[in-house]
């Protein structure tokens, strides 16, 4: 196989026009084609979501249990029928987990980690992380004047059910306090600290960022609340719950705010674009050299490869001792000399 | 009194330096001074929030009932002690209502309407409205790709407990469906319409904007829900409630999103800056001419004055017949010829 | 003809799906079709730009002189062949001028004014103006810290060769000084004023906005400079020229900056979206009622119609007496009561 | 000396409140104090810029020649008088060069590299670089629609007189062609390539980024042009000159645009904030440990220290072979495996 022509990710037109055109073919997967293929979660389909073209016999052959189907044989057929010789799988937990299945089934495949949670095992960086932090910091800082003029404690919820990277790094660049899923915390001590911040800040406000999955000692994180007056059950929102607790303990008005809705869209920042472009080209290099079953990565501050994330290990989490100051509810700022640019080494 | 020097709002330095300097004095109200003055809501203080310097006898003299105090006499003293000859009161409902009290007490005063809700009686425009719509539209449009890639119905909650201006005008400029507090609506019909939007849209998503106070026929808007697993009571969030109802009726995944947190901060757009600067200069003109007890306004598309909003009339609300298409859950787009730039005439 | 279905401009999908679908057909004009049609400036083609499909005989019949052709007969044929019964012409000077030609030739046509210069005769507003001012203000304000840290006079060039609306309104909302094409100005007086601003400003900087076409008494605005070391002739840039003159006169460092490149792109603000949507719907209303040969407009702060801009009158210009303070190189801020929202009445 | 309290850069209030307060004192240098101190370029003052308080005798003692003075003795006195025991010098070429002088004179000092040019010897990153690229990419991409609708070649000038990092990295993330000061280039070949891009791009436009100091073979970069009709001499603007040359060679309309004015202001992105905060804390660590005469740095993708940039070596420049594809006027995209996150290793 000839080496593919080198270029940036957006240079698709140029790619298509090159004399290596034969190595690239665009497969547009509109909704109709998708219905004829398999859909999301190919190895765990309910009966109700089986593709309409599947015969009952064929389905039965792929049943794992009464109402669970693994359509991987179908996926492998489709890959062959579409003439896909090499696959680049881009995504987070779900995508990379299924990439492992395809790799085991013999598909030639390179994975690229992409999730704002930045919690994929084996890499210090996943596409989307830097832009999420850039945006979160901007949104948070924009609310400082409002918090100051109402003299409130601002509680900002950010995604991160199992890992606190987004909460921690937003706190790092915005100089804010934060709580993360990796550490059960003492709510009274946090409340006291924020009350002191509020008192000492010349504009009389304070800020804490909470990851979705960060809970305090004694609390029970519930996925389902009681039915409300609308007749619905709501998921408990940890930001609103924390804001209520802080108000009860400090007597200071609190405001629960979200850093979620607006982070999933918009322009990537330069680091994100740089890593995405570089991962793409490394993936092309790997494929050209016949590599398969690996993931592009950043390790020790350098571009590297890593194995596909192993099954059952769960997401990467924050190294609390190295990165989090439990006493002060802050990122640790000391002892950074020798560490990689994004502060934590995965080697 | 000499006419004040003309300028834009930000030209404070220039103002101070001018030969009319004597007409302007900056009174910085830091937290300490504020504690010595009165605080918010001067005519409805609880005992716990009385300023610490107030003697019990003085307080008793201003008691309205057991635990309610009207500190207006104190406010009038402070205004006199600070040597304030003319007051410009800028704000929404609460501010303008208390401006009425001061006006009745003989304070020379011009009011300027400022609230993103744009619901002050007597004016077509309040400072903040245009920037809120600009920002809301930008945030909403940014989420279209996410909604499309997950093929969801997006439910965007925006402020507006009594009046639907922000919901309606965001819908107008973003070409979206909306529900407003002024009209109880048929949830089944809305669900059917959104399901059709979702089906027909090439990217298979749909959008509806709900004002905070918009509720459907048969629903009971509750301020307090049941205690959840955290032991808290949550206010019912109409966006999340509507999203749940729509999912139940259409079977389509929904996403409840907020257009609130980020609208209260950031740079004003040009219309907002233009109106704010012009209102400020009209207020200066009025004061120079000895005017008092009036509010700057836009009426029939032109700068005007209006009486202070009368007591007990509540906020201005959307003229449903002129502006809202009840059948299609949309702003009305026809018959705009002859109407003022912001579409509704207050004359 | 049936009235078209009402909606916002972006609701194209909905438009297509409606039962009035037959009234709307999308004509995509890619580059190839455009080559087969006529191209820009149909009434003033050079021989070199004649469409390739045109026979020499046909071209000769449309020649105005040796090397100038009026292809209007061809345009009329194309309109008929494409089955276009009603045309909505959106644009500034050039577009509206040719709209007049088509109108005279009997084409049913409604015009919509769109130019950031906001200088079309007969309307107070052209699409694009508000967004340009919003963006210009943001860019200008962002440079205040840099100007202050270097203690410079900032000279901001903005478009406007004949009319100073963009310079004037940016100055209005940013509280800056400005010079406009409508007034030849005294450079020494401007320099003295800016030196005083620079001295009195606590951060020691000053700002002036110059329209492209604003020149001082005694200057000669040249379109072509001398050849430089690259062997090229450059257009004189009025911003750089003014910056050099101010430095020579005040001894203060100046910085010439541009408010042009970035204004022609990006998201419209809410006023712009509102007017664009409303103009579009008024145009649809007019067509449905059989109106032709008119332009949508804002007059006296209200949506209106106006005649197509008359030939030979040139662009609308700033009413200097009403809007510009010649002494202080500033917009006038006084006497706005009774004026339309955008301050100048075209009635 | 006690170790300073750990925190983020913005946590100044917290710093001041800590029990280590005695280690931190804020010296506000307003304009008046600055005049009494020394001003910029302390080792190369002209007579006209000597501080007013300096006696002729004292000045004479510090004269290097007829009209050149080295005020370093004065600076050392001021440092002592202000009680500054440790200095953190933040800046680019000029600042770091004078830091070397102070270091040689025995001042305890840690340097932090900060320049959008990213061209300081000994480090892969200088504060400001990432935000500049993020902003440049955003501005450039925003102009794609305008370039496409006018079918032009866009020439974007960006700073970088000696080093092409900003041009190269903007090109990397925006997938554009670029020319840099490190390589004299063949203008005809560039023109041919851009004409081909323009032809093949479905929207018929093309883009090239030129660093300020990038010039083609045969061109003479002039600092001073001929006097123009205003009587001024203008610096040759390489962007406008290149645009003119490209138009002459290709016959395609070109647009010269700037990526300079708007890059020097606005919010930092997350990488910039992260590095700035980390550099600040490393500097505090170094001082606490008694380190002096070193610079914080990123080397091989990790936080490190480096010697102060040596005299006379000039700025760091792009490693052309590793980073630039001379044939294609593009960054090199291949062979990135093993390289640090920002692609070039300084070790």
Coordinates of N, CA and C in Angstrom, one line a residue, chain A residues 205-297:
Chain A
X205 N -18.1 37.5 46.8 CA -18.7 36.3 46.2 C -17.7 35.2 46.3
X206 N -18.1 34.0 46.0 CA -17.2 32.8 46.0 C -17.7 31.8 45.0
X207 N -16.8 31.0 44.6 CA -17.1 30.0 43.5 C -16.6 28.6 43.8
X208 N -17.4 27.6 43.5 CA -17.0 26.3 43.6 C -17.5 25.5 42.3
X209 N -16.7 24.7 41.8 CA -17.1 23.9 40.6 C -17.3 22.4 41.1
X210 N -18.4 21.9 40.7 CA -18.6 20.5 41.1 C -18.8 19.6 39.9
X211 N -18.0 18.5 39.8 CA -18.2 17.5 38.8 C -19.6 16.9 39.1
X212 N -20.2 16.4 38.0 CA -21.5 15.7 38.1 C -21.5 14.6 39.2
X213 N -20.4 13.9 39.3 CA -20.3 12.8 40.2 C -19.7 13.0 41.5
X214 N -19.4 14.3 41.9 CA -18.8 14.6 43.1 C -19.8 14.6 44.3
X215 N -19.6 13.8 45.3 CA -20.6 13.9 46.4 C -19.9 13.9 47.7
X216 N -20.6 14.5 48.7 CA -20.0 14.7 50.0 C -20.3 13.5 50.9
X217 N -19.5 13.5 52.0 CA -19.7 12.4 52.9 C -21.1 12.4 53.5
X218 N -21.8 11.3 53.5 CA -23.1 11.2 54.1 C -24.2 11.4 53.0
X219 N -23.9 11.9 51.9 CA -24.9 12.1 50.9 C -25.2 10.8 50.1
X220 N -26.4 10.6 49.6 CA -26.6 9.5 48.7 C -27.0 10.1 47.3
X221 N -26.2 9.8 46.4 CA -26.5 10.3 45.0 C -27.6 9.5 44.4
X222 N -28.7 10.1 44.2 CA -29.9 9.4 43.7 C -30.1 9.7 42.2
X223 N -30.4 8.7 41.4 CA -30.7 8.9 40.0 C -32.1 9.3 39.8
X224 N -33.0 9.0 40.7 CA -34.4 9.3 40.6 C -35.0 9.9 41.8
X225 N -35.6 11.1 41.6 CA -36.2 11.8 42.8 C -37.7 11.4 42.9
X226 N -38.4 12.0 43.8 CA -39.8 11.8 43.9 C -40.5 12.5 42.8
X227 N -41.7 12.0 42.6 CA -42.6 12.6 41.6 C -42.9 14.1 42.0
X228 N -42.8 15.0 41.1 CA -43.1 16.4 41.5 C -44.5 16.7 41.0
X229 N -44.9 18.0 41.1 CA -46.2 18.4 40.8 C -46.6 18.2 39.4
X230 N -45.6 18.1 38.5 CA -45.9 17.8 37.1 C -46.2 16.3 36.9
X231 N -45.9 15.5 37.9 CA -46.1 14.1 37.8 C -44.8 13.4 37.2
X232 N -43.7 14.1 37.2 CA -42.5 13.5 36.7 C -41.5 13.2 37.8
X233 N -40.6 12.4 37.5 CA -39.4 12.1 38.4 C -38.2 12.8 37.8
X234 N -37.5 13.5 38.6 CA -36.3 14.2 38.1 C -35.1 13.6 38.6
X235 N -34.1 13.5 37.8 CA -32.8 13.1 38.3 C -32.3 14.2 39.3
X236 N -31.7 13.8 40.4 CA -31.1 14.8 41.3 C -30.0 15.5 40.6
X237 N -30.0 16.8 40.6 CA -29.0 17.6 40.0 C -28.0 18.0 41.1
X238 N -26.8 17.5 41.0 CA -25.9 17.7 42.1 C -25.5 19.2 42.4
X239 N -25.6 20.0 41.3 CA -25.3 21.4 41.5 C -26.3 22.1 42.3
X240 N -27.6 21.8 42.0 CA -28.7 22.4 42.8 C -28.7 21.9 44.2
X241 N -28.4 20.6 44.4 CA -28.4 20.1 45.7 C -27.3 20.7 46.5
X242 N -26.1 20.8 45.9 CA -25.0 21.4 46.7 C -25.3 22.9 47.0
X243 N -25.9 23.6 46.1 CA -26.2 25.0 46.3 C -27.1 25.1 47.5
X244 N -28.1 24.2 47.6 CA -29.1 24.3 48.7 C -28.4 24.0 50.0
X245 N -27.5 23.0 50.0 CA -26.8 22.7 51.2 C -25.9 23.8 51.7
X246 N -25.2 24.5 50.7 CA -24.3 25.5 51.1 C -25.1 26.7 51.7
X247 N -26.3 27.0 51.1 CA -27.1 28.1 51.6 C -27.6 27.8 53.0
X248 N -28.0 26.5 53.2 CA -28.4 26.2 54.6 C -27.3 26.3 55.6
X249 N -26.1 26.0 55.2 CA -25.0 26.0 56.2 C -24.4 27.4 56.4
X250 N -24.4 28.2 55.3 CA -23.7 29.5 55.4 C -24.7 30.7 55.6
X251 N -25.9 30.5 55.2 CA -26.9 31.6 55.2 C -26.7 32.6 54.1
X252 N -25.7 32.2 53.2 CA -25.5 33.1 52.0 C -26.2 32.6 50.8
X253 N -26.8 33.5 50.0 CA -27.5 33.1 48.8 C -26.6 32.4 47.9
X254 N -27.1 31.4 47.2 CA -26.2 30.6 46.3 C -26.9 30.6 44.9
X255 N -26.1 30.4 43.9 CA -26.7 30.3 42.5 C -26.1 29.1 41.9
X256 N -27.0 28.1 41.5 CA -26.5 26.9 40.8 C -26.5 27.2 39.3
X257 N -25.4 27.0 38.6 CA -25.2 27.3 37.2 C -24.7 26.1 36.5
X258 N -24.8 26.1 35.2 CA -24.4 24.9 34.4 C -23.2 25.2 33.5
X259 N -22.3 24.4 33.5 CA -21.2 24.5 32.4 C -21.3 23.2 31.5
X260 N -22.5 23.0 31.0 CA -22.7 21.7 30.2 C -23.3 22.0 28.9
X261 N -24.4 22.8 28.8 CA -25.1 22.9 27.6 C -24.2 23.5 26.5
X262 N -23.4 24.5 26.8 CA -22.7 25.3 25.8 C -21.4 24.7 25.5
X263 N -20.9 23.7 26.2 CA -19.6 23.2 26.0 C -19.5 22.2 24.8
X264 N -20.6 21.7 24.4 CA -20.6 20.6 23.4 C -20.7 21.1 22.0
X265 N -20.4 22.4 21.8 CA -20.5 22.9 20.5 C -19.6 24.1 20.3
X266 N -19.5 24.6 19.1 CA -18.6 25.8 18.9 C -17.2 25.4 18.3
X267 N -16.4 26.4 18.1 CA -15.1 26.2 17.5 C -14.1 25.5 18.4
X268 N -13.3 24.6 18.0 CA -12.2 24.1 18.8 C -11.1 25.2 19.0
X269 N -10.4 25.1 20.1 CA -9.3 26.0 20.3 C -8.0 25.5 19.6
X270 N -6.9 26.2 19.7 CA -5.7 25.8 18.9 C -5.1 24.4 19.3
X271 N -5.0 24.2 20.6 CA -4.5 22.9 21.1 C -5.3 21.7 20.6
X272 N -6.6 21.9 20.7 CA -7.5 20.8 20.2 C -7.3 20.6 18.7
X273 N -7.3 21.7 17.9 CA -7.1 21.5 16.5 C -5.7 20.9 16.2
X274 N -4.7 21.3 17.0 CA -3.4 20.7 16.7 C -3.3 19.3 17.0
X275 N -3.9 18.8 18.1 CA -3.9 17.4 18.5 C -4.7 16.6 17.5
X276 N -5.9 17.2 17.2 CA -6.8 16.4 16.3 C -6.1 16.2 14.9
X277 N -5.5 17.2 14.4 CA -4.8 17.1 13.1 C -3.6 16.1 13.2
X278 N -2.9 16.2 14.3 CA -1.7 15.3 14.5 C -2.2 13.9 14.7
X279 N -3.2 13.7 15.5 CA -3.7 12.3 15.7 C -4.1 11.7 14.3
X280 N -4.8 12.5 13.5 CA -5.3 12.1 12.2 C -4.1 11.6 11.4
X281 N -3.1 12.4 11.4 CA -1.9 12.1 10.5 C -1.1 10.9 11.1
X282 N -1.1 10.8 12.4 CA -0.4 9.6 13.0 C -1.2 8.4 12.6
X283 N -2.5 8.5 12.7 CA -3.4 7.3 12.3 C -3.1 6.9 10.9
X284 N -3.0 7.9 10.0 CA -2.7 7.6 8.6 C -1.3 7.0 8.5
X285 N -0.3 7.5 9.2 CA 1.0 6.9 9.2 C 0.9 5.4 9.6
X286 N 0.2 5.2 10.7 CA 0.1 3.8 11.3 C -0.5 2.9 10.2
X287 N -1.6 3.3 9.6 CA -2.2 2.5 8.7 C -1.3 2.2 7.5
X288 N -0.6 3.2 7.0 CA 0.3 3.0 5.9 C 1.4 2.0 6.2
X289 N 1.7 1.9 7.5 CA 2.8 1.0 7.9 C 2.2 -0.3 8.4
X290 N 0.9 -0.5 8.2 CA 0.3 -1.8 8.5 C -0.1 -2.0 10.0
X291 N 0.0 -0.9 10.7 CA -0.3 -1.0 12.2 C -1.8 -1.2 12.4
X292 N -2.2 -1.9 13.4 CA -3.6 -2.1 13.7 C -3.7 -2.4 15.2
X293 N -5.0 -2.2 15.7 CA -5.2 -2.5 17.1 C -4.6 -1.5 18.1
X294 N -4.2 -0.3 17.6 CA -3.6 0.6 18.6 C -4.4 1.9 18.6
X295 N -4.1 2.7 19.5 CA -4.8 4.0 19.7 C -3.7 5.1 19.7
X296 N -4.0 6.2 19.0 CA -3.1 7.4 19.1 C -3.2 7.9 20.5
X297 N -2.1 8.6 21.0 CA -2.1 9.0 22.4 C -1.1 10.1 22.6

